[in-house]
Short mmCIF file of C-alpha atoms in Angstrom, two decimals:
data_model
loop_
_atom_site.label_atom_id
_atom_site.label_comp_id
_atom_site.label_asym_id
_atom_site.label_seq_id
_atom_site.Cartn_x
_atom_site.Cartn_y
_atom_site.Cartn_z
CA ASP C 1 -0.98 -15.87 -17.73
CA TYR C 2 -0.39 -12.15 -18.37
CA LEU C 3 -3.43 -10.21 -19.54
CA CYS C 4 -3.74 -6.59 -20.65
CA GLY C 5 -6.92 -5.16 -22.11
CA ASP C 6 -5.42 -1.91 -23.43
CA ALA C 7 -7.77 1.08 -23.74
CA GLY C 8 -11.50 0.65 -23.28
CA GLY C 9 -13.68 -2.02 -21.73
CA ASP C 10 -12.47 -5.57 -22.25
CA SER C 11 -13.45 -8.85 -20.60
CA LEU C 12 -10.42 -10.67 -19.18
CA THR C 13 -10.35 -14.25 -17.87
CA GLY C 14 -7.08 -15.73 -16.67
CA GLY C 15 -8.23 -19.27 -16.01
CA LEU C 16 -6.60 -21.65 -13.55
CA GLY C 17 -3.34 -20.80 -11.82
CA ARG C 18 -1.63 -17.51 -11.03
CA ASP C 19 -2.49 -14.68 -13.41
CA ALA C 20 -1.26 -11.10 -13.77
CA PHE C 21 -3.64 -8.42 -15.01
CA ALA C 22 -2.03 -5.21 -16.26
CA ILE C 23 -3.77 -1.95 -15.38
CA GLY C 24 -2.60 1.62 -15.62
CA ASN C 25 -3.31 5.07 -16.96
CA GLY C 26 -5.03 4.74 -20.32
CA THR C 27 -6.18 1.13 -19.92
CA GLY C 28 -9.71 2.02 -18.78
CA GLY C 29 -11.95 5.00 -19.35
CA MET C 30 -13.94 7.78 -17.74
CA THR C 31 -17.09 5.67 -17.32
CA LEU C 32 -17.54 2.35 -15.53
CA GLU C 33 -18.49 0.75 -18.85
CA MET C 34 -14.97 1.51 -20.15
CA ALA C 35 -13.27 -0.39 -17.31
CA ASP C 36 -11.87 -3.87 -17.97
CA VAL C 37 -14.08 -6.61 -16.51
CA ILE C 38 -12.01 -9.28 -14.80
CA THR C 39 -14.12 -12.38 -14.44
CA ASP C 40 -11.97 -14.63 -12.25
CA PHE C 41 -9.58 -12.63 -10.04
CA VAL C 42 -8.47 -14.69 -7.03
CA PRO C 43 -7.00 -12.54 -4.21
CA ALA C 44 -3.65 -13.80 -2.83
CA GLU C 45 -3.17 -15.87 -6.01
CA ASP C 46 -3.61 -13.47 -8.94
CA VAL C 47 -1.99 -10.02 -9.05
CA PHE C 48 -2.37 -6.67 -10.73
CA ASP C 49 0.68 -5.43 -12.59
CA LEU C 50 0.55 -1.66 -12.10
CA ILE C 51 1.87 -0.06 -15.25
CA PRO C 52 4.58 2.52 -14.38
CA SER C 53 3.51 5.89 -13.00
CA LEU C 54 0.60 4.23 -11.20
CA GLY C 55 1.05 3.15 -7.58
CA PHE C 56 -1.19 1.42 -5.05
CA GLY C 57 -1.76 4.76 -3.29
CA ASP C 58 -3.24 6.16 -6.52
CA LEU C 59 -6.07 3.61 -6.48
CA SER C 60 -9.56 3.73 -5.06
CA LEU C 61 -11.17 0.32 -4.36
CA VAL C 62 -14.96 0.55 -4.05
CA GLN C 63 -17.54 -2.18 -3.51
CA ASN C 64 -20.24 -2.05 -6.21
CA GLY C 65 -22.76 -4.79 -5.45
CA ALA C 66 -20.95 -8.14 -5.77
CA ASP C 67 -18.02 -6.52 -7.59
CA VAL C 68 -15.04 -4.29 -6.79
CA VAL C 69 -14.37 -1.24 -8.92
CA ILE C 70 -10.77 -0.04 -9.20
CA GLN C 71 -10.47 3.63 -10.07
CA ASN C 72 -7.52 6.01 -10.40
CA ARG C 73 -8.22 8.47 -7.58
CA VAL C 74 -6.05 11.13 -9.26
CA THR C 75 -7.56 11.13 -12.78
CA GLY C 76 -10.94 9.52 -12.08
CA GLU C 77 -10.30 6.84 -14.72
CA PHE C 78 -12.16 3.57 -14.15
CA LEU C 79 -9.53 0.84 -14.55
CA ALA C 80 -11.18 -2.47 -13.69
CA ARG C 81 -14.27 -4.18 -12.34
CA LEU C 82 -13.61 -7.44 -10.48
CA GLN C 83 -16.58 -9.77 -10.60
CA GLY C 84 -17.49 -11.55 -7.38
CA VAL C 85 -14.72 -10.02 -5.24
CA ASP C 86 -15.05 -8.16 -1.91
CA VAL C 87 -12.86 -5.14 -1.06
CA PRO C 88 -11.69 -6.63 2.29
CA SER C 89 -10.20 -9.64 0.45
CA LEU C 90 -7.77 -7.37 -1.45
CA THR C 91 -4.44 -6.24 0.00
CA GLN C 92 -1.53 -4.18 -1.26
CA ALA C 93 0.25 -7.48 -1.99
CA ASP C 94 -2.28 -8.08 -4.80
CA PHE C 95 -0.82 -5.04 -6.62
CA VAL C 96 2.77 -5.21 -7.90
#
């Protein structure tokens, strides 16, 4: 499945199998509430499709309780909140 929430906070669920979640400049917002909530991201199975002009080095991955918050370190935009995921389980290979 290929999922893109566009601008603002959306709830995205890919379901079983390999999923791709699109994130990039303009797909989140300047508050955590405006980030897309991804309910079932599976590291090493699912991937993030980084929309052009955004690279892995532009991202900040921060643990927030049981979730990971992905933020654009350049603009400060909150891009996604991954429910039930730990930062150490994510690698650069999860971002394409």
